[in-house]
Amino acid sequence: RLERLKSVNSELSFSANDYVEQGKAFYFENRFEDAIADYDKALQMEPENHKAWFSRGAAMVKLQQLEDALKSYDRALQIKPDLAEAWFGKGTVLG
């Protein structure tokens, strides 16, 4: 949706957080590949966005891409070591 709006009005620009939020919407619609694509867009804009890394990991789990999920959780934890959700996600994958 954001890309369509952006193509219609070139003056619109979206933040990394906008892409994370759209990714979450895709995630809850079980559109995990689309969610990951938006998280990746957010990370291109803000490589240190712990929310995007965490959310990317969660979507990777849903696709059974567990190594990539662990890498995403680890990156989120490098940025924000006290991110409980990322610790829980990592523990779940390792378990």
XYZ file of C-alpha atoms in Angstrom:
95
model
C 0.000 0.000 0.000
C 2.766 2.391 0.868
C 4.580 1.772 -2.395
C 1.394 2.423 -4.360
C 0.824 5.702 -2.515
C 4.436 6.687 -3.009
C 4.243 6.041 -6.754
C 1.139 8.240 -7.034
C 2.582 11.104 -4.996
C 6.342 11.405 -5.270
C 6.365 13.989 -2.478
C 5.462 11.317 0.015
C 8.334 9.635 1.729
C 8.148 6.870 4.239
C 10.239 6.264 7.272
C 11.780 3.004 8.344
C 9.067 2.816 10.994
C 6.388 3.059 8.295
C 7.892 0.020 6.573
C 8.082 -1.865 9.882
C 4.420 -1.133 10.543
C 3.390 -2.226 7.068
C 5.505 -5.351 7.534
C 3.616 -6.106 10.741
C 0.330 -5.826 8.864
C 1.607 -8.304 6.267
C 2.818 -10.591 9.055
C -0.624 -10.702 10.646
C -2.117 -11.463 7.223
C 0.277 -14.449 7.006
C 2.102 -12.745 4.118
C 5.535 -13.417 5.537
C 7.564 -12.849 2.361
C 5.941 -9.423 1.936
C 6.603 -8.652 5.583
C 10.282 -9.527 5.213
C 10.537 -7.355 2.101
C 9.242 -4.376 4.086
C 11.526 -5.105 7.046
C 14.426 -5.192 4.598
C 13.360 -1.801 3.209
C 13.321 -0.429 6.741
C 16.794 -1.846 7.341
C 18.115 -0.268 4.171
C 17.033 3.065 5.606
C 18.022 2.364 9.219
C 20.416 -0.580 9.592
C 20.294 -0.221 13.379
C 16.503 -0.541 13.664
C 16.081 -3.238 16.314
C 12.327 -3.491 15.699
C 12.902 -4.335 12.040
C 15.522 -6.952 12.913
C 13.288 -8.533 15.547
C 10.240 -8.556 13.282
C 12.295 -9.966 10.424
C 13.362 -12.812 12.714
C 9.775 -13.573 13.660
C 8.730 -13.722 10.005
C 11.695 -15.964 9.189
C 10.543 -18.382 11.895
C 7.138 -18.602 10.236
C 8.874 -19.562 6.988
C 11.012 -22.138 8.855
C 14.174 -20.236 7.895
C 15.616 -20.749 11.333
C 19.261 -19.821 10.666
C 18.196 -16.508 9.181
C 15.790 -16.002 12.082
C 18.625 -16.493 14.578
C 20.826 -14.042 12.677
C 18.045 -11.447 12.742
C 17.387 -11.972 16.459
C 21.113 -11.761 17.182
C 21.368 -8.493 15.261
C 18.412 -7.059 17.178
C 20.124 -8.061 20.429
C 23.418 -6.459 19.385
C 21.541 -3.195 18.961
C 19.259 -3.541 21.992
C 20.607 -6.178 24.401
C 17.607 -5.954 26.742
C 15.009 -6.701 24.038
C 13.096 -9.460 25.817
C 11.081 -10.406 22.733
C 14.256 -11.142 20.789
C 15.646 -13.260 23.632
C 12.374 -15.180 23.745
C 12.348 -15.657 19.949
C 15.943 -16.826 19.944
C 15.302 -19.216 22.798
C 12.257 -20.630 21.028
C 14.239 -21.262 17.857
C 17.103 -22.867 19.751
C 14.678 -24.952 21.782
